[in-house]
Each structure stands twice: as structure tokens, then as C-alpha cells.
Tab-separated table of C-alpha atoms in Angstrom:
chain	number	residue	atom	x	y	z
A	1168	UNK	CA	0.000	0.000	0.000
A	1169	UNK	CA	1.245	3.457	-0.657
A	1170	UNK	CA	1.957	5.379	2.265
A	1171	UNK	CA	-0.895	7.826	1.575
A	1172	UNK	CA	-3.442	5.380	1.853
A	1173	UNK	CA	-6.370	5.212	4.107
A	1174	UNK	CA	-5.038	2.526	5.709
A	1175	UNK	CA	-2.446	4.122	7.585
A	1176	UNK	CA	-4.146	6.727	8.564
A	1177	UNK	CA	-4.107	7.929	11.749
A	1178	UNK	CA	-7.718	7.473	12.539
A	1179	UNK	CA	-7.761	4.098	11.283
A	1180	UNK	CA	-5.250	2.921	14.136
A	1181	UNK	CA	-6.621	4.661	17.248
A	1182	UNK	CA	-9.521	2.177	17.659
A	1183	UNK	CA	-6.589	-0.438	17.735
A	1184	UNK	CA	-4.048	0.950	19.961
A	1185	UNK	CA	-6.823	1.754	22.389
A	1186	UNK	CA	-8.080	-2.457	22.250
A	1187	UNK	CA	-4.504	-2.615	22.640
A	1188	UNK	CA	-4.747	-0.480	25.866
A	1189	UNK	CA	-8.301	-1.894	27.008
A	1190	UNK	CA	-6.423	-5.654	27.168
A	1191	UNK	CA	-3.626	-4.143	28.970
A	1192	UNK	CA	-5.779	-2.959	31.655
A	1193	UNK	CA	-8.091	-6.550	31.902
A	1194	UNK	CA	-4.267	-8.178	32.416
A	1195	UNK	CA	-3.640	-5.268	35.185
A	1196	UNK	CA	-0.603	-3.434	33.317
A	1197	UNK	CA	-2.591	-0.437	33.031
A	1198	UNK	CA	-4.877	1.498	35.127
A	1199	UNK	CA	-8.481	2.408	34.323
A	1200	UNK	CA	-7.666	6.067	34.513
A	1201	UNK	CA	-5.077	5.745	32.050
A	1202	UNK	CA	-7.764	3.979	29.448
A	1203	UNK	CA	-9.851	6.992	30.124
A	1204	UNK	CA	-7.806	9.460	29.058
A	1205	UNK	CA	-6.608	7.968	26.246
A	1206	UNK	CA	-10.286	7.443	25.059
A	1207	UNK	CA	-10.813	11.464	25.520
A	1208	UNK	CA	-7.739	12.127	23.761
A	1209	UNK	CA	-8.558	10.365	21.146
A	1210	UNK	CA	-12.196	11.792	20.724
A	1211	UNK	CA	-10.945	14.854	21.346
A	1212	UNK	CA	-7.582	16.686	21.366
A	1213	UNK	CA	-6.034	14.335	18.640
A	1214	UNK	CA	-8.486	15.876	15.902
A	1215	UNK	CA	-6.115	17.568	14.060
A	1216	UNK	CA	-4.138	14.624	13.734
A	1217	UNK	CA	-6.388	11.769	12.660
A	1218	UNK	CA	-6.945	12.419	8.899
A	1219	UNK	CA	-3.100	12.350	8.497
A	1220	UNK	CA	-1.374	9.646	7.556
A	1221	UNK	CA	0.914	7.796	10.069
A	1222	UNK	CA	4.128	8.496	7.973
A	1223	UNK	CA	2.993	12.213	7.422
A	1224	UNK	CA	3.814	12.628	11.065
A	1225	UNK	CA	7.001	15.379	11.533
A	1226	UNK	CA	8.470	17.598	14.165
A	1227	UNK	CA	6.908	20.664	12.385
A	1228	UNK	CA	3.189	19.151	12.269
A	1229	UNK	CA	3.800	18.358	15.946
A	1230	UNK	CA	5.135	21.833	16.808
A	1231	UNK	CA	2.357	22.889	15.537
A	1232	UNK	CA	-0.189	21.141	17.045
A	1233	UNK	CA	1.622	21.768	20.097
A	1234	UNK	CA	1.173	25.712	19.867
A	1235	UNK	CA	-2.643	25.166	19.299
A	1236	UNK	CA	-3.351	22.751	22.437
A	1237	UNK	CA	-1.342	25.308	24.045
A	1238	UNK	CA	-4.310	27.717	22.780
A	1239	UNK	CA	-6.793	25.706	24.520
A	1240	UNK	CA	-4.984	23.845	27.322
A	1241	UNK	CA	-2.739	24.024	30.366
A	1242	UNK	CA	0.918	23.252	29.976
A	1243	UNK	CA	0.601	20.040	31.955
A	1244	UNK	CA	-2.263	19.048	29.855
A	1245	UNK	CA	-0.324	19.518	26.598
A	1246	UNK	CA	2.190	17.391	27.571
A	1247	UNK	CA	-0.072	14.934	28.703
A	1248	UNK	CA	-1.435	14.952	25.413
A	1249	UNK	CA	1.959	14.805	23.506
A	1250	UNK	CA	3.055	12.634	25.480
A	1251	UNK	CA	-0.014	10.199	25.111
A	1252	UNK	CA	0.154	10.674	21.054
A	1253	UNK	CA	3.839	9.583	20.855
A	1254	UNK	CA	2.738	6.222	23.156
A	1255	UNK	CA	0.419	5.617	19.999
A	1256	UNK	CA	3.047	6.037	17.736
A	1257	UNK	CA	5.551	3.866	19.228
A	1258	UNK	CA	3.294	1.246	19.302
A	1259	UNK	CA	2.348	1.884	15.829
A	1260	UNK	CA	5.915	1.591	14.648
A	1261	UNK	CA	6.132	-1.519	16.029
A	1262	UNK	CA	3.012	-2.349	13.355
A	1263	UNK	CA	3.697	-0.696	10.367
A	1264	UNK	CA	6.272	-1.103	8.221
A	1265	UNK	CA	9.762	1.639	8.418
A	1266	UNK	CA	7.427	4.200	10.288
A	1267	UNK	CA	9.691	6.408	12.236
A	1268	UNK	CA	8.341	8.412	15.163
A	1269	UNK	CA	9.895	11.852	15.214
A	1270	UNK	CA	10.934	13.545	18.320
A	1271	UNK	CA	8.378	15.623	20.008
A	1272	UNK	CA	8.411	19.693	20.950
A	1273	UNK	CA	9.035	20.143	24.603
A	1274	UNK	CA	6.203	21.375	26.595
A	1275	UNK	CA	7.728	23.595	29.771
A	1276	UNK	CA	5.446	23.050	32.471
A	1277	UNK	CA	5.691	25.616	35.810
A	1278	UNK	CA	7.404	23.965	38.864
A	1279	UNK	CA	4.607	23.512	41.411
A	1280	UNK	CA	5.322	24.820	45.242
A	1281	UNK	CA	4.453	23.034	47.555
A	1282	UNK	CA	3.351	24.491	50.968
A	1283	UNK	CA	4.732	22.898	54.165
A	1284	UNK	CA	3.114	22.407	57.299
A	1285	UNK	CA	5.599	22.531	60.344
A	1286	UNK	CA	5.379	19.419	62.341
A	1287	UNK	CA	3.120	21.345	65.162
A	1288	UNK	CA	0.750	21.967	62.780
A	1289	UNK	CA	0.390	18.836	61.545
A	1290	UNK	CA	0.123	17.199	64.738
A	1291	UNK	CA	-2.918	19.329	65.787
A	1292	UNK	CA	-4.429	18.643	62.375
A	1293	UNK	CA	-4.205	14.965	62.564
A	1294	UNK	CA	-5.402	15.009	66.629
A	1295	UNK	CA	-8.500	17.057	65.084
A	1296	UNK	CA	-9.343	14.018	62.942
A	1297	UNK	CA	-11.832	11.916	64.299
A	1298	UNK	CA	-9.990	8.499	65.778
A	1299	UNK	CA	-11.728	6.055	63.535
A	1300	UNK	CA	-10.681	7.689	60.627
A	1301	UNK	CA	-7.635	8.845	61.391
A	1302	UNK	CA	-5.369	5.512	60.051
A	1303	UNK	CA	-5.743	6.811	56.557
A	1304	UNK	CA	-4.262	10.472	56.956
A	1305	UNK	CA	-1.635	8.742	58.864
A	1306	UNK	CA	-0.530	6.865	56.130
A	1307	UNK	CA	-0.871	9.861	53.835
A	1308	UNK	CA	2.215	11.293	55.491
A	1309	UNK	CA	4.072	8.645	54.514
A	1310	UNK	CA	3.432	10.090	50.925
A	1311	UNK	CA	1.071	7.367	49.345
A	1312	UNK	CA	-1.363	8.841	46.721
A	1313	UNK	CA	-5.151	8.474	47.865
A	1314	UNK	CA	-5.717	5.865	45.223
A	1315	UNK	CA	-3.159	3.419	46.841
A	1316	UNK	CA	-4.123	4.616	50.371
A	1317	UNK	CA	-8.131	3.852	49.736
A	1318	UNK	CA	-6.797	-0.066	47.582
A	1319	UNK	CA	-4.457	-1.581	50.921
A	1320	UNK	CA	-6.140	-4.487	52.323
A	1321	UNK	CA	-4.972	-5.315	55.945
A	1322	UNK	CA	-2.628	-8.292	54.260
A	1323	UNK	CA	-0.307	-5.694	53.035
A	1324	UNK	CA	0.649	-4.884	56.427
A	1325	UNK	CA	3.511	-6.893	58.285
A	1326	UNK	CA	3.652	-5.962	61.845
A	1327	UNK	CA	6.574	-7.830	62.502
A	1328	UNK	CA	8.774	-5.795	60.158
A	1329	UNK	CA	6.729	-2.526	60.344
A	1330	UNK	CA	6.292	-1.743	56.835
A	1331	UNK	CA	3.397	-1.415	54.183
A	1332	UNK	CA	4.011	-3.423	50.939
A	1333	UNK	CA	1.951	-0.532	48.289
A	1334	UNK	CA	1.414	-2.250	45.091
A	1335	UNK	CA	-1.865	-1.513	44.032
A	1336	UNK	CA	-4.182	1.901	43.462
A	1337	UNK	CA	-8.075	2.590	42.811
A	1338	UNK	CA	-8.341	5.234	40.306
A	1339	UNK	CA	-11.792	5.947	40.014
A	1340	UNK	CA	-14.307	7.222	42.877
A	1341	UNK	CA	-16.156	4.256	43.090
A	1342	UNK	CA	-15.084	1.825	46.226
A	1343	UNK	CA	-16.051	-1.033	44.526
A	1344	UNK	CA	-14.166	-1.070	41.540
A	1345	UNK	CA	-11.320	-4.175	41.607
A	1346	UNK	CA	-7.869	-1.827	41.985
A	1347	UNK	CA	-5.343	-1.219	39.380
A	1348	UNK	CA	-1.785	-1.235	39.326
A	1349	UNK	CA	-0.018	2.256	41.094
A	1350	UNK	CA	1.453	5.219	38.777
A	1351	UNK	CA	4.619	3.620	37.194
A	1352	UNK	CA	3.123	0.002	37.443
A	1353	UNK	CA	5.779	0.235	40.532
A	1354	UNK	CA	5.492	-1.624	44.019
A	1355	UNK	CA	7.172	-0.111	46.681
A	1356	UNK	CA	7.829	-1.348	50.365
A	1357	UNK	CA	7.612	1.367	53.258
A	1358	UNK	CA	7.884	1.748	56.984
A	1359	UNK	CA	5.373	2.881	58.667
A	1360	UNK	CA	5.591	5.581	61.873
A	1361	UNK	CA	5.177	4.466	65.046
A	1362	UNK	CA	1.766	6.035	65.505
A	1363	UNK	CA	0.420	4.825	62.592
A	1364	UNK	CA	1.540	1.334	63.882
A	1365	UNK	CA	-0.015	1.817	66.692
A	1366	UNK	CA	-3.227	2.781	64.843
A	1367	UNK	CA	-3.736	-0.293	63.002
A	1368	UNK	CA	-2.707	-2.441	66.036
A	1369	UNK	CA	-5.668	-0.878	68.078
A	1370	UNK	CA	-8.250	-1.115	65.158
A	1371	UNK	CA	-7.392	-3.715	61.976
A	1372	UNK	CA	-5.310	-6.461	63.994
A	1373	UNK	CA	-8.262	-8.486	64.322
A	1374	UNK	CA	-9.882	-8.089	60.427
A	1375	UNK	CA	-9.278	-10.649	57.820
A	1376	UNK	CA	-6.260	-9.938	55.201
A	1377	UNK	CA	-8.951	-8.820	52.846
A	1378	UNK	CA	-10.066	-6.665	54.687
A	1379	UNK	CA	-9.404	-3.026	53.879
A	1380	UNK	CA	-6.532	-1.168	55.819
A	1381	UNK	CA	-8.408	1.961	55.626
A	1382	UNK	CA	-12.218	1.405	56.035
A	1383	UNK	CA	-14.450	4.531	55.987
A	1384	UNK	CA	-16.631	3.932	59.249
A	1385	UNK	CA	-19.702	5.746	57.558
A	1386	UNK	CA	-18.892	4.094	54.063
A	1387	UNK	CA	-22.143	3.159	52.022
A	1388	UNK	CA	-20.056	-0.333	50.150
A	1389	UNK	CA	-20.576	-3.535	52.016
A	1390	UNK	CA	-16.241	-3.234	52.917
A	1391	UNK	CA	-17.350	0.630	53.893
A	1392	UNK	CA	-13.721	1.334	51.709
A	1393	UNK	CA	-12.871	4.829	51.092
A	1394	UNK	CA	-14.308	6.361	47.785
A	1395	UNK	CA	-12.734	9.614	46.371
């Protein structure tokens, strides 16, 4: 076929790259979140892309696409979006034949402060929590995301050693929804603090591995877990 056929248009291999994506997340190599975007992406911001043919992809097409999501969109969502286009295209080169993927403009995105909360602070913030609840904002200073905070199940605790194995993440508000991998598809292993070992010693030594770390004591789900 010659390279400006219809059949290597751009259009044409979105539906397949995001089956490709859809499997990846049934086999837990992707999250659901990540399937989402890509499916609004696709529907959406890669418009001025999909009547073009795969190999009529260049730098100057994409700097130019760049400037006008730039019109439209944050800095952080422009990369996203770049950044999610050239994941297609890698896995389309892997498809079709000698299709080269160009490098991709740079998208500067501002440097985010961060407040900090002295130590005082946070002590009166977390003794203002009510008890029951306060295991989960415990374990958020260690620095786990929500999503992984709301998925650990009491089995990923080992009070012997004192640490918190974190290798799954719920990405969507529901609390029933089975959990996905966490951001990176990377397992980590982490100490916990002493009062936060204490906390789950007073109120989840007794529940079943399955059982959430975290429960929400007014949750509406049969395992009351934590929704967004």
C-alpha cells in the first residue's frame, strides 16, 4: 500500500491501539484512569491529527499542534497529550512497516510549590481528625497517593517488620471497583511511623487480610472502603 493510503491513517489505528490499551488494563498493566484518558484524547484533542497519515507525522506538524493545544490547554495538559500521542506512535511503529516516530516539541510546564506544614501543625491537624478515621491520613504522610491509600487491604501490612508493601491503586471514585496497578506500574515497600503502627494495632489487627486497611466507618459499600 502506498503510504498515503487510508489505511495508515491515523484514525484508522486509534480504535486499535486503544483495544490494545483496554487488554492491557483486563491483564492489570494499566490502570483504568489511564484507558480513560486515552479514550478522551482520542475523541478529542487528537483531531487535528487523525486524517493524516501515520508516515505524514514530523516535528513541524507536531510543533504545531503543540502551539494550538497550548491555545486551549494548560501546559501540563499539553504534555499529557503529547506525550499520550507519541505512546500511539511507538506502538504503531512496532506495526507498520519503516514508520519512524519523530521527536516531540518540549512542553515547559511551571514547577509547582508546595506548601509545608511545620510538624506542630500537623500534629494538631491529625489530633482534630476523628480516631476512627484517622489511620488513613496517617498513612498519607508517609506520601502514598489516595488511590493506593483507599486499595491496601490489611494483608499488606507486616507488623513484625513494620512496613506497608503498596502495590496496588483505585483510580476511580467508586469503592467497589477491583484496583489497578499504582502510577509507574511500581510496588514499593515502606515503613510505617510508630503512631500509625499503633493505629492499626488498636483497630485492623483483628480483620481478615482482605479486609481493607483503611475502612471509611460511615462508608455506604458492604467493605465501607474509602471512595474519592
Amino acid at each position: 500500500l502506498p503510504v498515503a493510503s487510508s489505511a495508515y491513517a491515523v484514525a484508522a489505528w486509534l480504535p486499535r491501539w486503544l483495544q490494545h490499551v483496554e487488554a492491557q488494563v483486563a491483564a492489570g498493566q494499566r490502570s483504568p484512569g489511564t484507558l480513560r484518558e486515552y479514550r478522551r484524547y482520542a475523541a478529542g484533542a487528537f483531531e487535528p491529527m487523525r486524517e493524516l497519515s501515520l508516515y505524514e507525522i514530523t516535528y513541524q506538524r507536531l510543533d504545531d499542534w503543540r502551539g494550538l493545544l497550548l491555545t486551549g490547554q494548560g501546559p501540563k495538559t499539553a504534555r499529557n497529550i503529547l506525550a499520550a500521542f507519541r505512546t500511539f506512535l511507538r506502538w504503531c511503529r512496532r506495526r507498520v512497516p519503516d514508520l519512524a516516530v519523530p521527536d516531540f516539541p518540549a512542553v515547559a510546564v511551571p514547577q509547582h510549590a508546595y506548601a509545608k506544614v511545620s510538624p506542630t501543625i500537623r500534629a494538631r491537624i491529625l489530633e482534630a481528625i476523628p480516631e476512627a478515621r484517622r489511620g488513613a491520613f496517617l498513612a498519607a504522610c508517609l506520601g502514598l497517593r489516595p488511590g493506593e491509600i483507599r486499595a491496601l487491604d490489611v494483608g499488606d501490612y507486616d507488623p513484625e517488620a513494620g512496613e506497608l508493601t503498596v502495590a496496588r491503586a483505585l483510580k476511580t471514585p467508586s469503592a467497589t471497583r477491583q484496583a489497578g496497578p499504582t502510577k509507574g506500574l511500581r510496588s514499593r515497600t515502606l515503613p510505617v511511623s510508630t503512631d500509625l503502627a499503633a493505629w492499626i494495632g488498636a483497630h485492623r489487627a483483628s480483620c481478615a487480610a482482605g479486609a481493607p486497611l483503611f475502612p471509611n466507618p460511615t462508608g455506604r459499600s458492604r467493605s465501607r472502603r474509602w471512595r474519592e
